[in-house]
Amino acid sequence: MASNEDGVFDRWEVINRKIKIDLGSYQKIPSSAISTAQMANYLAQFQTIKNSCDRIVAAVEDVSDLWPTVKELFEQHQPLKRAVLTNKTRNPVLVENLPVEFILTTDARLRSRFPHEQYLYWFREPYATIVLVTCEDLDEFKNILKPRLKLIVQNDEKEWFIVFVSKAHPSNDQATKNAKKVYAKLEVDFSSKKRERCCKLDIHGPDANFWEDLELKITECIRNTLERRVQFYEDEIRKLTEQRFMPIWNFCNFFILKESLAFIFEIAHLHEDALREYDELELCYLETGSFPTPVSLSSISVALTIHVNMPGKQREFGGFDSEDDQAALLKPGSKPLTQMVHDDSFREFDFRQYLFACQSRLLFKLNRPFEVSSRGYSFVISFAKALTFHESVLPFCLREVWVLTACLALLDATASHHHDGVVAPDIEKEFYRLQGDLYSLSRLKFMRLGYLIGYGTDIEKSPLNSACLSMLPWPKPAVWPSLPPDASSEVLEKEKTLLQATSRTKHFGIQRKPLPLEPSVLLRVANRRRASLSTGNISEIFDGRPGFTEGSGLEASPRTPSSLKVQAAPMSRTNSSPGNFESPLDRPMRLAEIFVAAEHALRLTISDHDLLKTLSSVQDFEHKYLNLTKGAAENYHRSWWKRHGVVLDGEIAAVCFKHGKYDLAANSYEKVCALYAGERWQDLLAEVLPNLAECQKILNDQAGYMSSCVRLLSLDKSLFSSKERQAFQSEVVNIAHSEMKNPVPLDVSSLITFSGNTGPPLQLSDGDPGNLSVTVWSGFPDDITLDSLSLTLVATNNTDEGGQALKSSAATVLKPGRNTITFDLPPQKPGSYVLGVVTGQIGRLRFRSHSFSKGGPGETDDFMSYEKPTRPILKVAKPRALVDLSAAVSSALLINEAQWIGVIVRPINYSLKGAILHIDTGPGLKIEDSYGIEMESYMETDCDAGATKAEVSVEDSHVSPKRDSEVLNLCEGKIVFSEWASNVSSILWVPVRALSEKLARGSSSVTPLKQDILEGMRTVALKLEFGVHHNQIFERTIAAHFTDPFDVTTRVANKCNDGTLVLQVMLHSLVKANLIVLDAWLDLQDGFVHGKSDGRPTSTFFPLVVSPGSRAAVVFSISIEKTMPSGKDLQLPESILNIKYEIHGDRAAGAHNPVDAADHSVADAERRDLVFKSAIVLQRPVLDPCLTVGFLPLPSDGLRVGKLITMQWRVERLKELKGSESVEKQHDEVLYEVNANSENWMIAGRKRGYVSLSEEQGSRVVISILCVPLVAGYVRPPQLGLPNVEEANVSSNPPGPHLVCVLPPLLSSSYCVPVK
Amino acid sequence: MANTACFIIVGRNDIPIYEAEVGSAPKREDAAQLHQFILHAALDVVQDLAWTTSAMFLKSVDRFNDLVVSVYVTAGHILFNGIKSFFQEVHELYIKVLLNPLYLPGSRITSSHFDTKVRALARKYL
């Protein structure tokens, strides 16, 4: 042991030797012999000294009694504004506002110390010595002051400097001069080149520089002293550290050195260094300690070695003092060091807290509350482990209580030091997260304590609480607290509350096994740990359930505690019959007894009255529980740990709910549900959503309630039983049909999904309605009756226009799963459409679903696509021609006869089923009502229209063998199409008659007749209504051309000598049919008589066949009636040509046999012959004109603009004017007049005048006139007219108006140089 | 020691796309939900960590009493909660599923083949 003893105190002897001071008794005490009490003395002294000194001390050596004068000034200039000190790593550190205390060397505090004390507690010794002097006399300085000063400063341990105080008044020149002299001398004597040691203070003069100078000098001294002292302590510590693993190691010595060093740093405001010292101290403590929570692997072996070497020298843990349950991890002074010391070390329980308290104090000084939190949290965790290890000897639940109080203390302290926005956002986030963790931890421990004393029924069995509590082992005291003898009434009371507490039945009758809050059955654990109870008794209780391992780490492993609990709980109740109160020592404790016993034990453990109060009643418990939960939630939210935060919100909600604050509860539950729903954690959602629903129901929030029910229904089917799901549905239906004020809109996208049918989209033509079939998936467990259901379609090309809603037929019943719903589709605009929204109504509930299901229910259950479906469900074609109506025949038909007019109806890929055709004939055309309208299929062929009807029908026969033709009756101007004609082209034959009053007129070669093409034109307006609802309308007016069969032209072929005229009548066939002329005759007009014959051509020529387009001619001989009865009224103004004919034509080609003529059973004999009548105008020959005007040819070089020209006309008398009244007056003169367009011509000479012309035949005169053409081009020349002569008597040559060519003016030759 | 593990693949937007209770211990009725609850809460931790490290495998991101949450983050930020080589093999399986043209990324993995393989892997590694 001697060697041990020497080893320990070697270091101290080194110190002693160095400082040449005897440490006295302290040195001589061998470590093993140091009693706890003696060590405590030193520690007590150390702590007292440490506590009494809080700043750096500067000693003032007041040589000339100046201190009372300048003290005020000195202290005014405290603290040091900027002091550059050196830290442990020899780096300069700027310390601001360093306080320094000035103490006179004569002060008792410095004087009374024994030298060994000075060096043991070196940190409190002065860091600088300020020597205050004044002197005005040089001799006095030399003789008295200087030797004295030399004596003072000779101790080289001291850091000193001299302050020379000049009391000389500035006005006193002599005194000032003297002072200066003395000061100069002083500087010479005491300052060296290396170091200025003097400064001068003028009391009466303003000297700002002095204080800066003083601060620099003090700082320099402090820095030097600090360096020296740190160096010294470090050396000592290093030496001691080397011996750390030796058996003689004494931790207390090390602690004092280390903490002294830390304290030196602390009072020098070098907090970082101080903190590092404490950290090292802690590390060293943990490494050398013999407790089983080694910090690093290397230290395990060390710890073991120590065990081997020194059996029994296990460090005491502590934790038995009266207020040890209250964590002191932030109160370094809570317990004097002397109380922690045990042997040569400290009790872990107290010392680790003390160290942490010192660290956190420094961290707060460094303004790093975040670090306190983060270190604190890990400290609490690791300390709790240490407590677990010693749990069996510690008071009941000390661990829980300590953790709880530690967390709360940390929360309080850090929150008050934390200020938002000071640190980086990352750190701040992390800080709040830690606060949240601390709150959670304290909440957990608080719940555990509450549960132990029977408040378990008030703890919500939520996943969070269950996860926390059911995986946290029970406390493991050596012996479970037993029931105090006088507690029977309390037990009864507790039992009553237990019986009263009925677990709240969940809304909707949801049957769920409550989540466990116990890691294993408390009843069993408590009874097992009771000393008095034998194992046999336990097996009695639990049916000898084998293989239960308890107390090991397996507690949290998945056993089946819930089933055990179910068995155990009622059993304990039946056992409890009041009055039959046996001693609890003999039989297993009942649950209520366990609670009461735990409560009593806790009262002993817990020293904090506030904490006790929170556990004293359910109300207080809940209040505190709520506070902790709120704190945790709030901090997690601030740290963006939304999941943690929101889950805790759910816990708050549960409490609110219990207290009837349903609106608050609903709000919070809503948040939780939103979180789980958003991330689709359905299992978790299924736990919370019923709670929300219940709140909403109580709050009468019908919309919310229904929405919750719908969400419940849309959760995975396996999460709820079908009975529960039915309950959800019936709630929805009931509310929907209840008396709600306003209709409630609700999104049921997750529950009712829909999709179009597979296959190609429905195709419709523009304007057509249709039926759209849609598959709707219902997630309801039962059939549900919808009052209405509608669907909107969205046009893909036009998104901004809201879709049109399609209504389904009134009430629809949706079966669970797949339903096919058919919607009536009104005509839509062209485009393609996708499904939009399904809306509907159940009672007052208006629901809508946006969700498009991809296919079968197997896929839709889990995953719904919120993307819009891209596959079109409906395509509406752009407007196009659906049908075509056209005239079948373009060639002319017979006018005034009943003719078939053909209308081709050609459907263009569109059914004409049930189509109605309105036929409206235009003026001059009427339908022969007595005949039916024939309809037959029409084969479009390129072949000529000559194809007969028979041929057509044969060709068509394979298409529609049964019917391809029929007779339809026109009813009120319309006919209805037959079925067979729906999809094939067909032709309608409509019997019509074009009426014309006009008699056909023949034309002659003399008077050519202008044929008016429009005369024979007739129109038929057709209107076809078709489509499913006759919504499609096609209108067309077709034109038909009607004509006479012949165009008649006549000419006199020959004029015989006997006056007989041979009249040739040419017949030009106008129709596309063979015309057979049977007979022809002329009814002559007055003035003409038939020639030899009876007015008919030779009959042998008939019948004469006239092919389409060809001509035939008939010759009649007529003669002019010699004696024309004058004054007698003309009977026939014109001759009539009659032609009896037949027509052989096909109606498909053109004119044909009239309907009535070709008709039915009429015999040939009775057949009405067709007669064509044409008027022919025969004119008796007229006299020759009496005058002729001839335009003489123009000169050959033509006319030119601007060139003068003579126009000439020759007027000649053709015959004598006799008896002509018109020229009676001036028969030898003729009046002429030249007419010309003045824009084109300039005329010179007389435009109008008389020229003499002899009355004799053949007399002639030439009229010439000068004129100049004004414009180039073809222009009418001036014309000569004879106003006095009737036009009929004048023959003109050229006979009609004519044009002459006027050339442009000649170019000037001077400008035109021919190029060669 | 009987162990239990809950393995959940979490898709983007934190939606669970595959769940499996694996492990040798008899199934505790309430465990599934508690495990889900713990894993869900662990996403808070993961979201902080995932962006600060490039490592795919985050061992023991969260502790809940004696349950340890390990996470494996794929490049596409799909999380696997559960052990490293197990994770790696399941990741390969997941990629195979992802390559299936009929699988819509982000939807639930319902392939029974995948399920069988995962459970086989769990027996092998866990």
mmCIF file of C-alpha atoms in Angstrom, chain A residues 1099-1259:
data_model
loop_
_atom_site.group_PDB
_atom_site.id
_atom_site.type_symbol
_atom_site.label_atom_id
_atom_site.label_comp_id
_atom_site.label_asym_id
_atom_site.label_seq_id
_atom_site.Cartn_x
_atom_site.Cartn_y
_atom_site.Cartn_z
ATOM 1 C CA SER A 1099 -101.011 8.685 -145.481
ATOM 2 C CA THR A 1100 -98.808 5.906 -146.662
ATOM 3 C CA PHE A 1101 -95.859 7.567 -145.006
ATOM 4 C CA PHE A 1102 -97.332 6.973 -141.589
ATOM 5 C CA PRO A 1103 -96.492 5.807 -139.106
ATOM 6 C CA LEU A 1104 -93.368 7.796 -139.198
ATOM 7 C CA VAL A 1105 -90.818 6.983 -136.531
ATOM 8 C CA VAL A 1106 -88.763 9.846 -135.253
ATOM 9 C CA SER A 1107 -85.735 8.789 -133.238
ATOM 10 C CA PRO A 1108 -84.587 10.900 -130.312
ATOM 11 C CA GLY A 1109 -82.908 14.027 -131.470
ATOM 12 C CA SER A 1110 -83.611 13.428 -135.118
ATOM 13 C CA ARG A 1111 -85.711 15.374 -137.519
ATOM 14 C CA ALA A 1112 -88.477 14.525 -139.830
ATOM 15 C CA ALA A 1113 -90.364 16.646 -142.223
ATOM 16 C CA VAL A 1114 -93.844 16.665 -143.556
ATOM 17 C CA VAL A 1115 -94.752 18.589 -146.665
ATOM 18 C CA PHE A 1116 -98.040 20.286 -147.165
ATOM 19 C CA SER A 1117 -99.193 22.047 -150.239
ATOM 20 C CA ILE A 1118 -101.152 25.188 -149.657
ATOM 21 C CA SER A 1119 -102.078 28.133 -151.681
ATOM 22 C CA ILE A 1120 -102.945 31.666 -150.914
ATOM 23 C CA GLU A 1121 -106.516 32.474 -150.948
ATOM 24 C CA LYS A 1122 -106.952 34.847 -153.818
ATOM 25 C CA THR A 1123 -109.909 36.642 -152.581
ATOM 26 C CA MET A 1124 -109.233 37.672 -149.160
ATOM 27 C CA PRO A 1125 -112.324 38.766 -147.509
ATOM 28 C CA SER A 1126 -111.582 42.164 -146.239
ATOM 29 C CA GLY A 1127 -113.380 43.725 -143.360
ATOM 30 C CA LYS A 1128 -114.380 40.388 -142.242
ATOM 31 C CA ASP A 1129 -113.104 39.227 -138.864
ATOM 32 C CA LEU A 1130 -110.327 36.821 -139.034
ATOM 33 C CA GLN A 1131 -111.437 33.468 -137.756
ATOM 34 C CA LEU A 1132 -108.144 31.850 -137.388
ATOM 35 C CA PRO A 1133 -105.262 34.134 -136.779
ATOM 36 C CA GLU A 1134 -102.795 31.343 -137.230
ATOM 37 C CA SER A 1135 -102.594 27.861 -138.599
ATOM 38 C CA ILE A 1136 -102.534 24.849 -136.372
ATOM 39 C CA LEU A 1137 -100.446 21.795 -137.059
ATOM 40 C CA ASN A 1138 -101.866 18.673 -135.539
ATOM 41 C CA ILE A 1139 -99.791 15.615 -135.080
ATOM 42 C CA LYS A 1140 -101.114 12.421 -133.714
ATOM 43 C CA TYR A 1141 -98.336 10.371 -132.317
ATOM 44 C CA GLU A 1142 -97.295 7.663 -129.972
ATOM 45 C CA ILE A 1143 -94.304 7.735 -127.741
ATOM 46 C CA HIS A 1144 -92.049 4.835 -126.940
ATOM 47 C CA GLY A 1145 -89.680 5.772 -124.216
ATOM 48 C CA ASP A 1146 -88.352 4.697 -120.874
ATOM 49 C CA ARG A 1147 -89.087 6.786 -117.893
ATOM 50 C CA ALA A 1148 -85.603 6.129 -116.671
ATOM 51 C CA ALA A 1149 -84.287 7.852 -119.723
ATOM 52 C CA GLY A 1150 -86.663 10.635 -120.299
ATOM 53 C CA ALA A 1151 -90.046 11.216 -121.811
ATOM 54 C CA HIS A 1152 -92.230 8.228 -121.926
ATOM 55 C CA ASN A 1153 -95.734 7.141 -122.455
ATOM 56 C CA PRO A 1154 -97.984 9.142 -120.204
ATOM 57 C CA VAL A 1155 -99.036 7.443 -117.027
ATOM 58 C CA ASP A 1156 -102.671 7.435 -117.873
ATOM 59 C CA ALA A 1157 -102.150 6.367 -121.460
ATOM 60 C CA ALA A 1158 -99.921 3.477 -120.586
ATOM 61 C CA ASP A 1159 -102.317 2.546 -117.950
ATOM 62 C CA HIS A 1160 -103.759 -0.677 -117.004
ATOM 63 C CA SER A 1161 -106.529 -2.371 -118.805
ATOM 64 C CA VAL A 1162 -107.514 0.226 -121.305
ATOM 65 C CA ALA A 1163 -107.803 -1.425 -124.640
ATOM 66 C CA ASP A 1164 -105.905 -0.248 -127.575
ATOM 67 C CA ALA A 1165 -108.960 0.949 -129.307
ATOM 68 C CA GLU A 1166 -110.052 3.161 -126.566
ATOM 69 C CA ARG A 1167 -106.657 4.389 -126.050
ATOM 70 C CA ARG A 1168 -106.348 8.054 -125.998
ATOM 71 C CA ASP A 1169 -104.078 9.115 -128.747
ATOM 72 C CA LEU A 1170 -101.598 11.739 -128.123
ATOM 73 C CA VAL A 1171 -102.063 14.777 -130.203
ATOM 74 C CA PHE A 1172 -99.551 17.501 -130.497
ATOM 75 C CA LYS A 1173 -100.733 20.837 -131.666
ATOM 76 C CA SER A 1174 -98.506 23.586 -132.809
ATOM 77 C CA ALA A 1175 -99.360 26.941 -134.097
ATOM 78 C CA ILE A 1176 -97.748 27.993 -137.312
ATOM 79 C CA VAL A 1177 -97.842 31.495 -138.502
ATOM 80 C CA LEU A 1178 -98.241 31.845 -142.171
ATOM 81 C CA GLN A 1179 -97.816 35.311 -143.532
ATOM 82 C CA ARG A 1180 -99.073 36.559 -146.754
ATOM 83 C CA PRO A 1181 -96.233 38.069 -148.729
ATOM 84 C CA VAL A 1182 -95.675 41.803 -148.095
ATOM 85 C CA LEU A 1183 -94.591 44.578 -150.581
ATOM 86 C CA ASP A 1184 -90.976 45.542 -151.181
ATOM 87 C CA PRO A 1185 -89.636 48.470 -149.298
ATOM 88 C CA CYS A 1186 -89.674 51.754 -151.139
ATOM 89 C CA LEU A 1187 -86.390 53.193 -149.966
ATOM 90 C CA THR A 1188 -83.067 51.672 -149.266
ATOM 91 C CA VAL A 1189 -80.229 53.165 -147.307
ATOM 92 C CA GLY A 1190 -76.787 51.807 -147.938
ATOM 93 C CA PHE A 1191 -73.752 52.549 -145.901
ATOM 94 C CA LEU A 1192 -70.917 53.096 -148.271
ATOM 95 C CA PRO A 1193 -67.687 51.335 -147.573
ATOM 96 C CA LEU A 1194 -65.056 53.189 -145.684
ATOM 97 C CA PRO A 1195 -61.646 53.941 -147.063
ATOM 98 C CA SER A 1196 -59.275 51.046 -147.023
ATOM 99 C CA ASP A 1197 -56.727 52.588 -144.699
ATOM 100 C CA GLY A 1198 -59.282 52.430 -142.026
ATOM 101 C CA LEU A 1199 -60.269 54.882 -139.366
ATOM 102 C CA ARG A 1200 -57.957 56.496 -136.958
ATOM 103 C CA VAL A 1201 -58.594 58.541 -133.947
ATOM 104 C CA GLY A 1202 -58.436 62.178 -134.797
ATOM 105 C CA LYS A 1203 -58.352 61.587 -138.486
ATOM 106 C CA LEU A 1204 -61.059 63.299 -140.475
ATOM 107 C CA ILE A 1205 -63.191 60.997 -142.511
ATOM 108 C CA THR A 1206 -66.169 61.264 -144.723
ATOM 109 C CA MET A 1207 -69.013 58.931 -144.031
ATOM 110 C CA GLN A 1208 -71.385 58.292 -146.895
ATOM 111 C CA TRP A 1209 -74.774 56.808 -147.289
ATOM 112 C CA ARG A 1210 -76.635 56.226 -150.454
ATOM 113 C CA VAL A 1211 -80.384 56.611 -150.396
ATOM 114 C CA GLU A 1212 -82.196 55.016 -153.325
ATOM 115 C CA ARG A 1213 -85.834 54.901 -154.175
ATOM 116 C CA LEU A 1214 -86.856 51.389 -154.968
ATOM 117 C CA LYS A 1215 -90.277 52.061 -156.328
ATOM 118 C CA GLU A 1216 -92.506 54.846 -156.915
ATOM 119 C CA LEU A 1217 -94.445 56.306 -154.103
ATOM 120 C CA LYS A 1218 -97.944 56.178 -155.204
ATOM 121 C CA GLY A 1219 -100.833 56.349 -152.983
ATOM 122 C CA SER A 1220 -98.611 56.123 -150.068
ATOM 123 C CA GLU A 1221 -99.896 58.472 -147.510
ATOM 124 C CA SER A 1222 -96.818 58.775 -145.558
ATOM 125 C CA VAL A 1223 -94.888 60.664 -148.068
ATOM 126 C CA GLU A 1224 -97.681 62.644 -149.404
ATOM 127 C CA LYS A 1225 -96.473 66.063 -148.405
ATOM 128 C CA GLN A 1226 -93.007 66.389 -149.710
ATOM 129 C CA HIS A 1227 -92.614 63.620 -152.051
ATOM 130 C CA ASP A 1228 -89.503 65.007 -153.709
ATOM 131 C CA GLU A 1229 -87.610 65.539 -150.482
ATOM 132 C CA VAL A 1230 -86.424 63.134 -147.855
ATOM 133 C CA LEU A 1231 -85.690 64.100 -144.267
ATOM 134 C CA TYR A 1232 -82.525 62.536 -142.911
ATOM 135 C CA GLU A 1233 -80.934 62.525 -139.547
ATOM 136 C CA VAL A 1234 -77.531 61.313 -138.480
ATOM 137 C CA ASN A 1235 -77.321 59.855 -135.062
ATOM 138 C CA ALA A 1236 -74.000 59.308 -133.427
ATOM 139 C CA ASN A 1237 -72.676 58.871 -129.988
ATOM 140 C CA SER A 1238 -71.034 62.148 -129.157
ATOM 141 C CA GLU A 1239 -68.443 60.466 -127.032
ATOM 142 C CA ASN A 1240 -67.149 58.473 -129.908
ATOM 143 C CA TRP A 1241 -67.635 60.777 -132.819
ATOM 144 C CA MET A 1242 -67.318 64.384 -133.627
ATOM 145 C CA ILE A 1243 -69.514 65.265 -136.467
ATOM 146 C CA ALA A 1244 -69.098 68.213 -138.799
ATOM 147 C CA GLY A 1245 -71.842 69.354 -141.074
ATOM 148 C CA ARG A 1246 -75.567 69.043 -140.916
ATOM 149 C CA LYS A 1247 -76.846 66.288 -138.884
ATOM 150 C CA ARG A 1248 -80.375 66.711 -139.973
ATOM 151 C CA GLY A 1249 -81.831 68.061 -143.085
ATOM 152 C CA TYR A 1250 -83.663 67.452 -146.308
ATOM 153 C CA VAL A 1251 -82.210 66.132 -149.447
ATOM 154 C CA SER A 1252 -84.162 66.086 -152.650
ATOM 155 C CA LEU A 1253 -84.894 62.763 -154.106
ATOM 156 C CA SER A 1254 -86.940 62.306 -157.180
ATOM 157 C CA GLU A 1255 -90.084 60.357 -156.908
ATOM 158 C CA GLU A 1256 -89.101 58.119 -159.689
ATOM 159 C CA GLN A 1257 -87.984 54.624 -159.089
ATOM 160 C CA GLY A 1258 -84.270 54.319 -159.076
ATOM 161 C CA SER A 1259 -83.473 57.857 -158.117
#
